[in-house]
Amino acid sequence: MMTAQNTQQNARNFLDLPSEIRHRIYITAGLVVGTVIRLMPNGDYCRYVGFRLPRESPGFTYNLLQTCKAINSEVMTLICSYNALVVVHQYVDAGLKFLRRLSPQQCSALTDLFVQLHLEAPVLGDCFDIDADPLRTLPPDAALVASWQAVAKHILSHTRPRTLSLRLFCDTGDGDTTLAVLQPLRDFPGVLRDCELQLHHQQGNTSARAIAWDTSILAKAPDPHLWDRFFRFFDLPIEIRRCILEYTDLVTPYKEVYWSASRGFRIATALIRCEHLNCDTHLHRGCRFLNCGPDYSETGYICYRRRTGYSPHCQCWAAPRALFLANKSLYQEALQVLYSCNRVIVVPSEGLRSCLRPDDTASRLDASRFITRHMWPDVLHNLRTIEFVFPAIEPASFPVSGEPYYIDFCFAIEHLKAHADISKLAIVLSITSPRSVTNGDRGSIHREITKPRTDKAIVLQTYAQLLQCLGTLRCMRRFVVHLEWAWHWRVKHPRVGSQYHNILDAEVNRTETWLEKLVMGDGYNNEAAEKIVEQPSIWLYAIWNTLEHVGWPDVPQQQLFRDI
C-alpha cells in the first residue's frame, strides 16, 4: 500500500497528487464554496458573487481558473458541486451560454441551479440586483426558448439521478410557450432531486399550477408510471385516515376558524410581519404557514400566496376545498377533523367594536345563527371548542329576558345541547363594555367593576342574565369567560407569556369567576379547568396589539382576516 511519504516522493507536480487531496487544498486555500453564484458577463468568464465570505475568495477562485486547462476543469467541477448557480434574467443569454459550455463531468456535479427566464414579466424581489428593472416586460422569444431547451437537454442528459435541484422561473402562464419550456423536464423523468416551477407572476392560475405540479412530480418520480395508479385511501383504517387528514390544511395555522353571519368562514392573520427570533411567541407559531418566504432573496422564491407554480417547500396555508369536493365520505371525515381540531370562534358581523343597542334587539346574535342556521345537527357533534365573541350590550337593553335576541339565543343553546357532545365541549365567552369598543375608553371596565355597589355593574348584569340559559350545559368539559377592553393586549400579559401584571387582573379575575360560577355552579374551579393556560384568540390579541402602532379609529379590523 502506498503511504503518504511515498505519494509525496512520487509526485512530480501538483497534479500528481490524489484528486481528494487537491480538492481539500483548493477549499482550504479559499475556493468559493457554499454560496450563490450569479452568472454575469465579465470578459470571457462569469462574475462570482459570494456573501459572508473572505474578500479574497472570489479573486483566488478566478486565479485558479486561469492556471491551466486541467485545473480549470477540476475547479469548475468543484464550483458546480459546492455552490448554487443562478441565471439572472438580466443576463439570461450569458448565463445559458455558460451552462452550455459545461462538460459532462461538470453537469453531473451540479447540485443547485436557478434559472430566471421571465419570458413575460419579471417580478420585484425575484432577483437580487439593484440595477434590475422589475417592470421590464419581455415578449416570448422563440430563440431564447430554443436556447433553454438545448441547455436543459445538455444538463439533464449528464446529470446524476437525484442529485440536481432545479428552480425555474418563466412566467409564461399555461400556453404553448410553457409546454415548450417544460418539455425537457418531461423528457428526463426521475432525474431531478428537487424541482420548483413558477409559471405565472400572479396567483390564482389553477391550470398553470396543475401543469407545474404534474411536471415537477414527473421530473422527480423514480417511476413515471407510479403516479398513474390510484391510491385507495378508504382502504386504510379510519384512525390512520384521520391522522393523515390532521396533517392537511384542515388544521389552520393557529388552529382557529372564525365565522360570522356576514362573511362566513375565515382565518385570522397577524398584521405585524414575522420578526423571526424577535417575533411574538403567541403569533410566531403560525408565521411559517402564513408567510413562507423569502427564504432565498438572492435567487427568488416560489410561494402559492404570491405566484402560480409549484414548490414542495411552500408551507403557506390554503383552504382545503378539494377535500370537501372529492366525495361524500371524504367530506364527512374532513368536517370531523375541521371542527374537532380547530377552535371555532363566532365573531359579530359588524366587527369587534360593534355594540347592541335597544333598537337592535330584534336582530339575531351571530352565535344563534351559527348554531341553528349554519351548522347541521350531526356536525354539531364534532365541535370540541367554540368561542362566542359577543357584541357590547348597552345597559339600556337590560333586562334582556324578554328581548327577541335573548329568546333566540336560549333556543340555540337548547339546540346545541340536543345535538353536541356536551361532555367533550369547551365554551369560551368574550364580553366587553360599550364605552370600551365605541371610543377606546380603556378605563371603562375599571370604573364598571370597581363601583361601590353591593351587586355587579349593570353592564355585567346584562351579560349575567344572557348567560343564565347556559346553565343547561353545566356538564360541559370547560367553560371560560374573558372580560375584554380596549388596549387589553397592547402590553404583554401573563396569559401570553410575560410576567407583567396588570393592576386590574385581580378584580377582572374575580368578575370572570363570578360569571363562570353563575353558569357552572359554585363548586366550579376555573384553574382546574385550565383557564390559567387559556390563550386569547389571535383576532382579539392582534387587534388590541395593533393599537400600539395605530390609533383606535384606524384599527383595520377586516385586514385581520383571510376568507376561506
XYZ file of C-alpha atoms in Angstrom, residues 86-322:
237
model
C -28.156 31.395 -10.795
C -29.044 32.521 -14.296
C -30.464 36.018 -13.711
C -32.998 37.322 -16.196
C -30.972 40.476 -16.985
C -28.142 38.318 -18.368
C -30.028 35.204 -19.376
C -28.158 34.823 -22.679
C -24.741 34.869 -20.983
C -25.936 32.528 -18.238
C -27.322 29.952 -20.674
C -24.160 30.185 -22.758
C -22.080 29.457 -19.656
C -24.181 26.378 -18.819
C -23.985 25.153 -22.403
C -20.152 25.121 -22.192
C -20.110 22.880 -19.100
C -18.527 19.497 -19.684
C -20.486 16.279 -18.998
C -18.490 15.819 -15.781
C -19.334 19.337 -14.627
C -23.012 18.802 -15.470
C -23.035 15.655 -13.366
C -21.570 17.655 -10.455
C -24.345 20.293 -10.441
C -26.419 20.292 -7.272
C -28.382 23.568 -7.279
C -29.452 25.505 -10.354
C -31.749 28.551 -10.530
C -32.896 29.839 -13.908
C -34.812 33.119 -14.263
C -36.129 33.190 -17.826
C -39.009 35.582 -17.038
C -40.276 35.401 -20.595
C -43.211 37.679 -19.795
C -42.827 39.767 -16.636
C -40.018 39.608 -14.071
C -41.195 40.472 -10.584
C -39.565 42.690 -7.993
C -37.851 40.516 -5.396
C -37.278 37.538 -7.686
C -33.646 38.502 -8.175
C -31.111 40.367 -6.089
C -29.876 43.182 -8.313
C -30.048 46.890 -7.585
C -29.805 47.599 -11.314
C -32.748 45.361 -12.218
C -35.838 46.835 -13.813
C -38.694 44.889 -12.180
C -41.302 46.321 -14.554
C -39.483 45.414 -17.743
C -41.602 43.151 -19.958
C -40.030 40.604 -22.268
C -42.094 39.116 -25.111
C -41.765 35.345 -25.501
C -38.624 34.801 -27.591
C -38.543 31.641 -29.712
C -34.739 31.788 -29.887
C -34.499 32.070 -26.103
C -36.856 29.126 -25.635
C -34.808 27.066 -28.063
C -31.598 28.046 -26.261
C -33.092 26.976 -22.922
C -34.264 23.669 -24.373
C -30.759 22.924 -25.658
C -29.177 23.833 -22.317
C -31.697 21.805 -20.319
C -31.223 18.760 -22.556
C -27.438 19.078 -22.262
C -27.526 19.282 -18.456
C -30.230 16.676 -17.790
C -28.654 14.119 -20.129
C -25.487 14.149 -17.991
C -26.983 14.745 -14.539
C -26.549 12.036 -11.966
C -30.042 10.882 -10.909
C -31.460 12.526 -7.788
C -28.582 15.000 -7.284
C -29.713 18.232 -9.014
C -32.234 20.661 -7.554
C -33.765 22.951 -10.212
C -35.745 26.137 -9.638
C -37.169 27.619 -12.837
C -38.970 30.964 -13.269
C -40.544 31.502 -16.686
C -43.896 33.294 -16.015
C -45.493 32.125 -19.249
C -48.887 31.038 -17.912
C -50.418 27.878 -19.327
C -49.912 28.333 -23.088
C -47.757 26.690 -25.722
C -44.656 28.576 -24.600
C -44.906 26.964 -21.163
C -45.198 23.488 -22.655
C -42.114 24.171 -24.769
C -40.121 25.405 -21.756
C -41.101 22.391 -19.651
C -40.676 19.768 -22.354
C -37.011 18.941 -21.469
C -38.077 18.209 -17.890
C -40.731 15.811 -19.122
C -38.229 14.101 -21.452
C -35.994 13.128 -18.499
C -38.345 11.748 -15.819
C -36.949 10.819 -12.436
C -33.655 12.684 -12.898
C -34.036 15.648 -10.544
C -33.690 15.600 -6.774
C -35.994 18.588 -6.397
C -37.959 20.730 -8.836
C -39.716 24.076 -8.283
C -41.529 25.885 -11.064
C -43.070 29.344 -11.329
C -45.333 29.672 -14.359
C -47.048 32.974 -13.650
C -46.094 36.048 -11.624
C -49.624 36.298 -10.193
C -51.525 33.793 -8.108
C -54.764 32.034 -8.948
C -53.999 30.407 -12.319
C -55.210 26.905 -11.452
C -54.453 25.322 -14.822
C -50.861 26.606 -14.778
C -50.429 25.366 -11.233
C -51.665 21.913 -12.267
C -49.124 21.858 -15.114
C -46.341 22.877 -12.723
C -47.307 20.200 -10.204
C -47.525 17.445 -12.838
C -44.178 18.373 -14.419
C -42.375 18.648 -11.094
C -43.634 15.286 -9.879
C -42.726 13.641 -13.178
C -39.219 15.128 -13.103
C -38.633 13.716 -9.598
C -40.526 10.409 -9.806
C -38.272 7.317 -9.921
C -41.076 5.500 -11.721
C -43.056 7.775 -14.085
C -45.902 5.251 -14.173
C -46.256 5.279 -10.395
C -48.370 8.431 -10.482
C -50.840 6.881 -12.903
C -52.028 4.452 -10.229
C -54.833 5.309 -7.847
C -54.338 5.101 -4.105
C -57.330 3.617 -2.290
C -57.464 5.995 0.654
C -60.562 4.434 2.196
C -58.899 1.021 2.391
C -56.889 2.441 5.295
C -58.241 2.112 8.857
C -60.254 5.117 9.961
C -57.680 6.013 12.637
C -54.925 6.288 10.023
C -57.151 8.282 7.675
C -57.867 10.761 10.460
C -54.158 11.141 11.277
C -53.446 11.847 7.614
C -56.179 14.483 7.420
C -54.837 16.177 10.552
C -51.632 16.923 8.624
C -53.510 18.773 5.893
C -54.773 22.356 5.745
C -57.898 21.253 7.593
C -55.929 22.351 10.668
C -55.436 26.102 10.291
C -52.182 27.944 11.167
C -53.377 28.986 14.631
C -55.856 26.108 14.987
C -58.645 28.692 14.870
C -61.553 29.139 12.449
C -63.610 32.333 12.552
C -67.226 32.634 11.455
C -69.685 35.481 11.139
C -73.116 35.606 9.521
C -71.996 38.275 7.059
C -68.680 36.793 5.869
C -68.816 33.069 6.595
C -65.609 31.222 7.476
C -62.260 32.977 7.692
C -58.904 32.562 9.372
C -57.088 35.274 11.315
C -53.693 36.690 10.402
C -51.397 38.998 12.329
C -50.857 42.466 10.862
C -47.276 42.636 12.127
C -44.767 40.871 9.845
C -42.770 37.987 11.244
C -39.593 39.098 13.009
C -38.172 35.582 13.400
C -36.322 35.420 16.738
C -37.943 38.681 17.892
C -41.435 37.681 16.803
C -44.157 37.477 19.442
C -44.274 33.907 20.718
C -48.070 33.858 20.667
C -48.155 34.858 16.989
C -44.987 33.195 15.698
C -46.401 29.672 15.805
C -48.475 30.457 12.726
C -45.977 32.600 10.823
C -44.461 29.773 8.802
C -47.911 28.813 7.485
C -48.854 32.373 6.503
C -45.611 33.669 5.010
C -43.074 31.095 3.863
C -40.662 33.466 2.110
C -38.460 34.987 1.105
C -36.055 32.231 2.069
C -33.872 32.913 -0.969
C -33.599 36.650 -1.524
C -30.645 36.146 -3.882
C -32.430 33.701 -6.177
C -36.151 34.318 -5.755
C -38.731 32.102 -4.090
C -41.952 30.400 -5.107
C -44.970 30.825 -2.847
C -48.589 29.854 -3.525
C -49.826 33.063 -1.943
C -47.893 35.255 -4.394
C -47.255 33.310 -7.584
C -48.659 30.469 -9.673
C -46.438 27.433 -9.696
C -45.333 24.509 -7.590
C -42.864 24.220 -4.745
C -42.711 21.393 -2.219
C -41.158 23.859 0.251
C -44.044 26.327 0.368
C -45.933 25.685 3.605
C -48.446 28.509 3.258
C -51.948 27.608 4.295
C -54.620 27.298 1.615
C -58.298 26.482 2.004
C -58.642 22.678 1.529
C -61.661 22.888 -0.783
C -60.656 19.777 -2.724
